[in-house]
Coordinates of C-alpha atoms in Angstrom, one line a residue:
X1 CA 135.4 -24.6 141.4
X2 CA 132.7 -24.6 144.0
X3 CA 129.0 -23.7 144.2
X4 CA 126.9 -22.1 146.9
X5 CA 123.2 -21.7 146.1
X6 CA 122.1 -18.3 147.4
X7 CA 118.7 -17.4 148.8
X8 CA 116.7 -14.7 147.2
X9 CA 117.8 -11.1 148.1
X10 CA 114.9 -10.5 150.5
X11 CA 114.1 -14.0 151.8
X12 CA 116.8 -14.1 154.6
X13 CA 115.4 -10.9 156.1
X14 CA 112.9 -11.2 159.0
X15 CA 109.4 -11.1 157.7
X16 CA 107.6 -7.9 158.7
X17 CA 104.8 -8.8 161.0
X18 CA 106.0 -12.4 161.2
X19 CA 104.2 -14.5 163.8
X20 CA 106.6 -15.4 166.5
X21 CA 104.0 -16.8 168.9
X22 CA 100.6 -18.3 168.4
X23 CA 99.2 -16.0 171.2
X24 CA 98.5 -13.0 168.9
X25 CA 96.4 -15.1 166.5
X26 CA 94.5 -16.6 169.5
X27 CA 93.9 -13.1 171.0
X28 CA 92.7 -11.8 167.6
X29 CA 90.3 -14.6 166.9
X30 CA 89.1 -14.8 170.5
X31 CA 87.9 -11.2 170.0
X32 CA 86.7 -11.4 166.3
X33 CA 85.4 -14.9 166.1
X34 CA 85.4 -16.5 169.5
X35 CA 83.1 -19.5 168.5
X36 CA 85.4 -20.6 165.7
X37 CA 86.8 -24.1 166.4
X38 CA 90.6 -24.1 167.2
X39 CA 91.4 -27.7 168.4
X40 CA 89.1 -30.6 167.6
X41 CA 89.4 -34.1 169.0
X42 CA 87.2 -37.1 168.5
X43 CA 85.0 -36.2 171.5
X44 CA 86.3 -32.7 172.5
X45 CA 86.5 -29.3 171.0
X46 CA 87.9 -25.9 172.0
X47 CA 87.0 -22.7 170.3
X48 CA 89.5 -19.8 169.9
X49 CA 87.7 -17.9 172.6
X50 CA 87.8 -20.8 175.1
X51 CA 91.4 -21.8 174.2
X52 CA 92.7 -18.2 174.6
X53 CA 91.0 -17.8 178.0
X54 CA 92.2 -21.3 179.2
X55 CA 95.8 -20.7 178.0
X56 CA 95.9 -17.4 179.9
X57 CA 94.6 -19.1 183.1
X58 CA 97.0 -22.0 182.9
X59 CA 99.9 -19.8 182.0
X60 CA 99.2 -17.7 185.1
X61 CA 99.0 -20.8 187.2
X62 CA 102.4 -21.9 185.9
X63 CA 103.9 -18.5 186.7
X64 CA 102.6 -18.9 190.3
X65 CA 103.7 -22.6 190.8
X66 CA 107.1 -22.8 189.0
X67 CA 109.1 -20.8 191.6
X68 CA 108.5 -23.7 194.0
X69 CA 110.5 -26.1 191.9
X70 CA 113.8 -27.2 193.3
X71 CA 115.2 -27.4 189.7
X72 CA 116.6 -23.9 189.0
X73 CA 116.5 -23.0 185.3
X74 CA 116.1 -19.7 183.6
X75 CA 113.8 -19.7 181.8
X76 CA 112.1 -22.6 183.4
X77 CA 111.6 -25.8 181.3
X78 CA 108.1 -27.3 181.4
X79 CA 107.7 -30.9 180.2
X80 CA 104.3 -32.1 178.9
X81 CA 103.5 -35.8 179.1
X82 CA 99.8 -36.4 178.6
X83 CA 98.0 -39.4 177.2
X84 CA 95.8 -37.7 174.6
X85 CA 96.7 -35.5 171.7
X86 CA 93.9 -33.1 172.6
X87 CA 95.1 -32.5 176.2
X88 CA 98.7 -32.2 175.0
X89 CA 97.7 -29.6 172.4
X90 CA 95.9 -27.4 175.0
X91 CA 98.8 -27.7 177.4
X92 CA 101.3 -26.8 174.8
X93 CA 99.4 -23.7 173.9
X94 CA 99.3 -22.6 177.5
X95 CA 102.9 -23.3 178.2
X96 CA 103.9 -21.4 175.0
X97 CA 102.0 -18.3 176.3
X98 CA 104.7 -17.4 178.8
X99 CA 108.5 -16.8 179.2
X100 CA 109.4 -20.5 179.5
X101 CA 110.6 -23.4 177.4
X102 CA 108.4 -26.4 176.7
X103 CA 109.1 -29.9 175.7
X104 CA 106.8 -32.8 174.9
X105 CA 107.5 -36.4 176.2
X106 CA 105.7 -39.3 174.7
X107 CA 103.3 -40.7 177.3
X108 CA 103.7 -44.2 175.8
X109 CA 107.4 -44.4 176.2
X110 CA 108.9 -46.8 178.8
X111 CA 109.2 -45.0 182.1
X112 CA 113.0 -45.2 182.2
X113 CA 113.1 -43.4 178.9
X114 CA 110.7 -40.7 180.2
X115 CA 112.7 -40.1 183.3
X116 CA 116.0 -40.0 181.3
X117 CA 114.5 -37.3 179.1
X118 CA 113.5 -35.3 182.2
X119 CA 117.0 -35.6 183.5
X120 CA 118.6 -34.6 180.2
X121 CA 116.4 -31.5 179.7
X122 CA 116.6 -30.4 183.4
X123 CA 112.9 -29.7 183.4
X124 CA 111.6 -27.6 186.3
X125 CA 108.2 -29.2 186.1
X126 CA 106.2 -31.9 184.3
X127 CA 102.5 -31.9 183.6
X128 CA 101.4 -35.5 183.3
X129 CA 98.5 -37.9 183.7
X130 CA 100.6 -41.0 183.3
X131 CA 100.3 -42.9 186.7
X132 CA 103.5 -45.0 186.2
X133 CA 105.6 -42.0 185.6
X134 CA 104.1 -40.0 188.5
X135 CA 104.9 -43.0 190.8
X136 CA 108.4 -43.4 189.5
X137 CA 109.1 -39.7 190.0
X138 CA 107.8 -39.8 193.6
X139 CA 109.9 -42.9 194.3
X140 CA 113.0 -41.3 192.9
X141 CA 112.3 -38.0 194.8
X142 CA 112.6 -36.0 191.7
X143 CA 113.2 -32.4 192.6
X144 CA 110.9 -30.9 190.0
X145 CA 107.2 -30.2 190.3
X146 CA 104.8 -33.0 189.2
X147 CA 101.6 -31.4 188.1
X148 CA 98.3 -32.6 186.6
X149 CA 95.7 -30.8 184.5
X150 CA 93.6 -30.4 187.6
X151 CA 96.4 -28.6 189.4
X152 CA 96.4 -26.0 186.5
X153 CA 92.6 -25.8 186.1
X154 CA 92.5 -22.7 188.2
X155 CA 89.3 -23.6 189.9
X156 CA 90.5 -21.5 192.9
X157 CA 91.6 -18.3 191.2
X158 CA 92.3 -16.7 194.6
X159 CA 95.3 -19.0 194.9
X160 CA 96.5 -18.0 191.4
X161 CA 95.9 -14.3 191.6
X162 CA 94.6 -12.1 188.8
X163 CA 95.1 -13.3 185.3
X164 CA 96.8 -10.7 183.1
X165 CA 94.5 -9.3 180.4
X166 CA 97.2 -9.7 177.8
X167 CA 100.5 -11.7 177.8
X168 CA 103.8 -9.9 178.2
X169 CA 105.7 -9.6 174.9
X170 CA 108.6 -12.0 174.7
X171 CA 111.8 -11.4 172.6
X172 CA 111.8 -13.1 169.2
X173 CA 115.2 -14.6 169.8
X174 CA 114.1 -16.3 173.0
X175 CA 114.1 -20.1 173.0
X176 CA 110.7 -21.5 173.7
X177 CA 110.7 -25.2 172.5
X178 CA 113.1 -28.0 173.3
X179 CA 113.1 -30.8 170.7
X180 CA 115.0 -34.0 170.1
X181 CA 116.2 -35.5 166.8
X182 CA 114.2 -38.6 165.7
X183 CA 116.9 -41.1 166.6
X184 CA 116.4 -43.1 163.5
X185 CA 120.2 -43.5 163.1
X186 CA 121.4 -43.3 166.7
X187 CA 120.8 -41.7 170.1
X188 CA 118.4 -38.7 169.9
X189 CA 120.1 -35.3 170.3
X190 CA 118.6 -32.3 172.1
X191 CA 118.3 -28.8 170.7
X192 CA 116.3 -25.5 171.1
X193 CA 114.1 -23.5 168.8
X194 CA 113.5 -19.8 169.2
X195 CA 110.3 -18.0 168.4
X196 CA 111.9 -16.3 165.4
X197 CA 113.1 -19.7 164.0
X198 CA 109.6 -21.0 164.2
X199 CA 108.2 -17.9 162.6
X200 CA 110.4 -18.6 159.6
X201 CA 108.9 -22.1 159.4
X202 CA 105.3 -20.8 159.7
X203 CA 106.1 -18.3 156.9
X204 CA 107.0 -21.3 154.7
X205 CA 103.8 -23.1 155.7
X206 CA 101.7 -20.1 154.7
X207 CA 103.5 -19.6 151.3
X208 CA 104.1 -23.2 150.2
X209 CA 102.2 -25.7 152.4
X210 CA 98.6 -24.5 152.4
X211 CA 98.0 -23.1 155.9
X212 CA 95.5 -20.3 155.9
X213 CA 92.6 -18.7 157.8
X214 CA 89.9 -21.3 158.7
X215 CA 91.5 -24.2 156.9
X216 CA 90.6 -27.5 158.5
X217 CA 93.8 -29.6 159.0
X218 CA 93.9 -33.2 160.3
X219 CA 97.2 -34.2 161.9
X220 CA 96.6 -37.6 163.5
X221 CA 99.2 -39.2 165.9
X222 CA 101.0 -38.3 169.1
X223 CA 101.9 -34.7 169.8
X224 CA 105.3 -35.9 170.9
X225 CA 106.2 -36.4 167.2
X226 CA 107.6 -33.1 165.8
X227 CA 105.5 -33.3 162.6
X228 CA 102.3 -33.3 164.6
X229 CA 103.5 -30.8 167.2
X230 CA 104.6 -28.3 164.4
X231 CA 101.1 -28.7 162.8
X232 CA 99.6 -27.3 166.0
X233 CA 101.8 -24.2 165.7
X234 CA 101.3 -23.6 162.0
X235 CA 97.6 -24.1 162.1
X236 CA 96.8 -21.9 165.1
X237 CA 99.3 -19.2 164.1
X238 CA 97.4 -18.8 160.8
X239 CA 93.9 -19.0 162.2
X240 CA 93.0 -22.5 161.1
X241 CA 91.3 -25.5 162.7
X242 CA 93.5 -28.4 163.9
X243 CA 91.9 -31.8 164.2
X244 CA 93.9 -34.2 166.3
X245 CA 93.8 -37.9 167.1
X246 CA 95.8 -40.1 169.5
X247 CA 96.5 -42.7 166.8
X248 CA 97.6 -42.4 163.2
X249 CA 95.2 -45.1 162.1
X250 CA 92.2 -42.8 162.9
X251 CA 92.9 -41.5 159.4
X252 CA 91.8 -44.7 157.7
X253 CA 89.7 -46.4 160.4
X254 CA 87.3 -43.6 161.1
X255 CA 85.1 -41.2 159.0
X256 CA 86.4 -38.1 160.7
X257 CA 87.8 -36.6 157.5
X258 CA 84.4 -36.6 156.0
X259 CA 82.4 -35.8 159.1
X260 CA 84.5 -32.9 160.2
X261 CA 85.1 -31.3 156.7
X262 CA 88.8 -31.9 156.6
X263 CA 90.5 -30.3 153.5
X264 CA 94.2 -30.5 154.5
X265 CA 96.1 -33.5 155.8
X266 CA 99.5 -33.6 157.6
X267 CA 101.0 -37.1 158.0
X268 CA 103.9 -39.4 157.3
X269 CA 104.4 -41.0 153.9
X270 CA 103.9 -44.4 155.4
X271 CA 100.3 -43.6 156.1
X272 CA 99.4 -43.0 152.5
X273 CA 99.2 -46.7 151.4
X274 CA 96.5 -47.3 154.1
X275 CA 94.8 -44.1 153.2
X276 CA 94.7 -45.0 149.5
X277 CA 93.2 -48.5 150.4
X278 CA 90.6 -46.8 152.6
X279 CA 89.7 -44.3 149.9
X280 CA 89.2 -47.1 147.4
X281 CA 87.0 -49.1 149.8
X282 CA 84.9 -46.2 151.1
X283 CA 83.7 -44.2 148.1
X284 CA 83.4 -40.4 148.9
X285 CA 84.8 -40.5 152.4
X286 CA 88.0 -38.6 151.5
X287 CA 86.8 -36.5 148.5
X288 CA 87.0 -33.3 150.6
X289 CA 90.8 -33.5 150.9
X290 CA 92.5 -30.9 148.7
X291 CA 96.1 -31.0 150.0
X292 CA 98.2 -33.8 151.6
X293 CA 101.4 -32.6 153.2
X294 CA 103.9 -35.3 154.2
X295 CA 107.2 -35.0 156.1
X296 CA 109.6 -37.1 158.1
X297 CA 110.6 -39.3 155.2
X298 CA 110.7 -39.1 151.4
X299 CA 107.4 -39.5 149.6
X300 CA 108.0 -42.5 147.3
X301 CA 106.9 -42.7 143.7
X302 CA 104.8 -45.7 144.5
X303 CA 103.0 -43.9 147.4
X304 CA 102.4 -40.9 145.2
X305 CA 101.0 -43.0 142.4
X306 CA 98.6 -44.9 144.7
X307 CA 97.3 -41.8 146.5
X308 CA 96.8 -40.0 143.1
X309 CA 94.8 -42.8 141.8
X310 CA 92.7 -43.1 144.9
X311 CA 92.2 -39.3 145.4
X312 CA 92.7 -37.6 142.0
X313 CA 91.5 -34.2 143.3
X314 CA 94.0 -34.1 146.1
X315 CA 97.5 -32.6 145.7
X316 CA 100.4 -34.3 147.6
X317 CA 103.5 -32.3 148.7
X318 CA 106.4 -33.9 150.5
X319 CA 108.6 -31.5 152.3
X320 CA 112.2 -32.0 153.2
X321 CA 113.7 -30.6 156.4
X322 CA 114.6 -31.4 160.0
X323 CA 113.8 -30.1 163.4
X324 CA 117.3 -28.6 163.7
X325 CA 117.3 -26.9 160.3
X326 CA 113.7 -26.2 159.7
X327 CA 112.1 -26.4 156.2
X328 CA 114.6 -26.8 153.4
X329 CA 112.4 -27.5 150.4
X330 CA 109.8 -29.8 148.9
X331 CA 109.2 -32.0 145.9
X332 CA 106.9 -29.6 144.0
X333 CA 109.5 -29.7 141.1
X334 CA 108.5 -33.2 140.3
X335 CA 110.4 -36.5 140.5
X336 CA 112.6 -37.2 143.5
X337 CA 114.4 -33.8 143.5
X338 CA 113.9 -31.3 146.3
X339 CA 113.4 -27.7 145.2
X340 CA 114.9 -25.5 147.9
X341 CA 112.7 -22.8 149.4
X342 CA 113.6 -19.2 148.6
X343 CA 115.0 -18.4 152.0
X344 CA 117.5 -21.2 152.0
X345 CA 121.2 -20.9 151.1
X346 CA 122.8 -24.3 150.4
X347 CA 126.1 -25.9 149.5
X348 CA 127.4 -29.5 149.3
X349 CA 130.8 -30.2 151.0
X350 CA 133.2 -33.1 151.0
X351 CA 134.4 -34.9 154.1
X352 CA 137.2 -32.3 154.6
X353 CA 134.8 -29.3 154.5
X354 CA 135.6 -28.2 150.9
X355 CA 132.6 -26.9 148.9
X356 CA 131.9 -29.1 145.9
X357 CA 130.9 -28.2 142.3
X358 CA 127.3 -28.8 141.1
X359 CA 126.2 -32.4 140.9
X360 CA 129.0 -33.7 143.1
X361 CA 128.1 -36.1 145.9
X362 CA 128.6 -34.8 149.4
X363 CA 127.1 -33.5 152.6
X364 CA 124.4 -30.8 152.5
X365 CA 125.0 -27.6 154.5
X366 CA 122.3 -24.9 154.7
X367 CA 121.9 -21.4 156.1
X368 CA 118.4 -19.9 156.8
X369 CA 116.4 -18.1 159.5
X370 CA 114.9 -21.4 160.7
X371 CA 118.2 -23.1 161.7
X372 CA 119.0 -23.9 165.3
X373 CA 122.4 -22.8 166.5
X374 CA 123.5 -26.0 168.2
X375 CA 122.8 -29.1 170.3
X376 CA 122.5 -28.9 174.1
X377 CA 125.8 -29.6 175.9
X378 CA 125.9 -33.1 177.4
X379 CA 123.5 -34.6 174.9
X380 CA 126.0 -35.1 172.1
X381 CA 129.5 -34.1 171.0
X382 CA 128.3 -33.5 167.4
X383 CA 128.4 -29.9 166.1
X384 CA 125.4 -28.6 164.3
X385 CA 126.8 -25.3 162.9
X386 CA 130.2 -24.0 161.8
X387 CA 131.7 -20.6 162.6
X388 CA 129.9 -18.9 159.7
X389 CA 126.5 -20.1 160.7
X390 CA 126.1 -22.9 158.2
X391 CA 124.3 -25.9 159.6
X392 CA 124.2 -29.6 158.8
X393 CA 122.7 -32.8 160.0
X394 CA 124.8 -34.7 157.5
X395 CA 122.3 -35.4 154.8
X396 CA 124.0 -36.8 151.8
X397 CA 123.2 -36.0 148.1
X398 CA 123.8 -33.8 145.1
X399 CA 123.0 -30.2 144.5
X400 CA 122.3 -28.6 141.1
X401 CA 121.1 -25.0 141.0
X402 CA 118.3 -25.0 143.6
X403 CA 117.4 -28.7 143.3
X404 CA 118.8 -31.2 145.8
X405 CA 118.8 -35.0 145.2
X406 CA 118.7 -36.5 148.7
X407 CA 120.5 -39.9 149.0
X408 CA 120.5 -40.5 152.7
X409 CA 121.8 -39.5 156.1
X410 CA 125.4 -40.1 156.9
X411 CA 125.4 -43.6 158.4
X412 CA 122.8 -44.5 155.8
X413 CA 125.5 -44.2 153.1
X414 CA 128.1 -46.9 153.3
X415 CA 131.1 -48.3 151.2
X416 CA 131.1 -51.9 150.2
X417 CA 133.6 -53.4 147.9
X418 CA 134.9 -50.0 146.9
X419 CA 131.4 -48.8 145.9
X420 CA 129.2 -46.2 147.7
X421 CA 125.8 -47.4 148.5
X422 CA 122.9 -45.4 149.8
X423 CA 120.6 -47.6 152.0
X424 CA 117.6 -45.3 151.3
X425 CA 118.0 -46.0 147.6
X426 CA 118.1 -49.7 148.2
X427 CA 114.8 -49.4 150.1
X428 CA 113.2 -47.3 147.4
X429 CA 114.0 -49.9 144.8
X430 CA 111.5 -52.2 146.5
X431 CA 108.6 -49.7 146.4
X432 CA 105.6 -51.3 144.7
X433 CA 106.8 -54.9 145.0
X434 CA 103.8 -57.2 145.4
X435 CA 103.3 -58.8 148.8
X436 CA 106.0 -56.7 150.4
X437 CA 105.2 -54.5 153.3
X438 CA 107.8 -52.3 155.1
X439 CA 111.5 -53.0 154.6
X440 CA 114.7 -51.7 156.0
X441 CA 118.2 -51.9 154.4
X442 CA 121.1 -52.2 156.8
X443 CA 124.9 -52.6 156.5
X444 CA 126.4 -55.7 158.2
X445 CA 130.0 -55.3 159.2
X446 CA 132.0 -58.5 159.1
X447 CA 135.5 -58.3 160.7
X448 CA 137.2 -60.4 158.0
X449 CA 135.1 -59.6 155.0
X450 CA 134.0 -56.0 155.4
X451 CA 130.6 -54.5 154.8
X452 CA 127.7 -56.3 153.1
X453 CA 124.2 -55.0 152.4
X454 CA 121.2 -56.8 153.9
X455 CA 117.4 -56.2 153.6
X456 CA 115.1 -56.8 156.6
X457 CA 111.4 -57.2 155.8
X458 CA 108.5 -56.9 158.2
X459 CA 106.4 -60.0 158.5
X460 CA 106.6 -62.8 156.0
X461 CA 107.1 -61.1 152.6
X462 CA 108.2 -62.7 149.4
X463 CA 110.9 -65.4 149.4
X464 CA 114.6 -64.3 149.1
X465 CA 114.8 -65.6 145.5
X466 CA 112.0 -63.2 144.4
X467 CA 113.5 -60.3 146.4
X468 CA 116.9 -60.9 144.8
X469 CA 115.4 -61.0 141.3
X470 CA 113.5 -57.8 141.9
X471 CA 116.6 -56.1 143.3
X472 CA 118.8 -57.2 140.4
X473 CA 116.4 -55.6 137.9
X474 CA 116.5 -52.2 139.6
X475 CA 119.8 -51.8 141.4
X476 CA 123.5 -51.6 140.5
X477 CA 125.2 -54.9 141.4
X478 CA 127.0 -53.4 144.5
X479 CA 123.7 -52.2 145.9
X480 CA 121.9 -55.6 145.6
X481 CA 121.5 -57.0 149.2
X482 CA 123.5 -60.1 149.9
X483 CA 121.5 -61.2 152.9
X484 CA 117.7 -61.3 153.6
X485 CA 116.0 -61.3 157.0
X486 CA 112.5 -60.9 158.4
X487 CA 111.3 -59.5 161.7
X488 CA 107.7 -59.7 163.0
X489 CA 107.7 -55.9 163.4
X490 CA 110.3 -53.3 162.6
X491 CA 111.2 -50.8 165.4
X492 CA 109.8 -47.4 164.8
X493 CA 109.8 -43.9 166.3
X494 CA 106.6 -42.5 167.8
X495 CA 106.1 -40.8 164.4
X496 CA 106.2 -44.1 162.5
X497 CA 109.7 -43.8 161.0
X498 CA 111.7 -47.0 160.9
X499 CA 114.7 -46.9 163.3
X500 CA 117.5 -48.3 161.2
X501 CA 120.0 -48.5 164.0
X502 CA 117.6 -50.5 166.1
X503 CA 116.9 -52.9 163.2
X504 CA 120.6 -53.5 162.8
X505 CA 121.0 -54.3 166.5
X506 CA 118.2 -56.9 166.4
X507 CA 119.8 -58.6 163.4
X508 CA 123.3 -58.5 165.1
X509 CA 122.0 -60.4 168.1
X510 CA 120.3 -63.0 166.0
X511 CA 116.6 -62.0 166.3
X512 CA 116.0 -61.8 162.6
X513 CA 114.9 -64.9 160.6
X514 CA 117.1 -65.4 157.6

């Protein structure tokens, strides 16, 4: 017996009038309400009228300049590596407005990693204001175009030529965005998203995640993080106002939420503890928040309890999904179960590919309009989809009806002493422990003795005896960590997610304090 959870009869069909680009919304609001704010930074602001006009000028400049690149790609790939979230957002809007593929590179990455990303993506041009990267590209005689915002400002329109009144329609199945996996469990993989796939995501945002006309959304943090980048698309495509910040801690260190009338927040679960503390200290500053949308990691019971106590009028929703697969579901059903969105078909398979019965533990496979079709050749040997269009990033868990219990990503689920242990579950057991900050569970492989579970805490933390006692009261014996380490700081992605593989490497080379 096996089980495949089907989508509703109409949800897998393309949505009539679905927004496959943010340009139509920009054009409409530029005509109907040109003074409405579109993108708001700490010290800068662009209205829909100004943003639409600027995006058309910059897009025309790119069309004029890109043929001069020595990197031949069709459609051309334009990388954006700018130091502020505000400038990155404006450049992304302009790059999206034409028949090209865009990718965002973190301006704070080490230069070797930035240049490696450029080489991997075969970008035709990069728009950057990072001096070290510009110098490295000149020294390496990189064949692509290195541009700055000033080069695309179109001050001399005679060099650019006439700007088209309206953009040329682009096919819905055309790829327009190049993304990478987060790399929390290994080397990031590269994949493409089409306009139709993002339209399916935006439809979910409109129906389930609170995007709507003139809603003020705050999404602090680098635009290189897919959570923040997607917020730009979902907000502008639905006529909202996106408020951006270069740093995540602007959420709790500034009064922007109150001063700018923010009602919707998009962030990572790790930010909610600091937000709850700030809301408790500064009475009234965050009372305007009505909806908190989190992604990138599970929203723990402890974080939900704390944010509910601090902001009782705000509703928190944690969505489950990946860049490759799009939105899969959210925790609106309560507890730690993920309720699948209506457009998602799902099944759980064993290691041999056989579909398992309800409640059995295995690998989640999904099929929906938001799924990418595969990874770019040369970036990984891992397959994303099978011959029937089912896709998986090897999330592990159990499926009952339309509820999925997420246990962890493959690599996060290990076998020790004949028992299966989910490292995510080990970490969740420590939620709410006094004096404990961030923690990461890892599997140590010992040649003679096999696998043992270890917990790595950030900073000092409680002593091992207290950690062990806490774990024994909440975990099965096989899941209780056998070793305890501390690091001054846990490695994280640009979006704040702990990089488990990097933590394990530091412990393996002796950098952790036992």
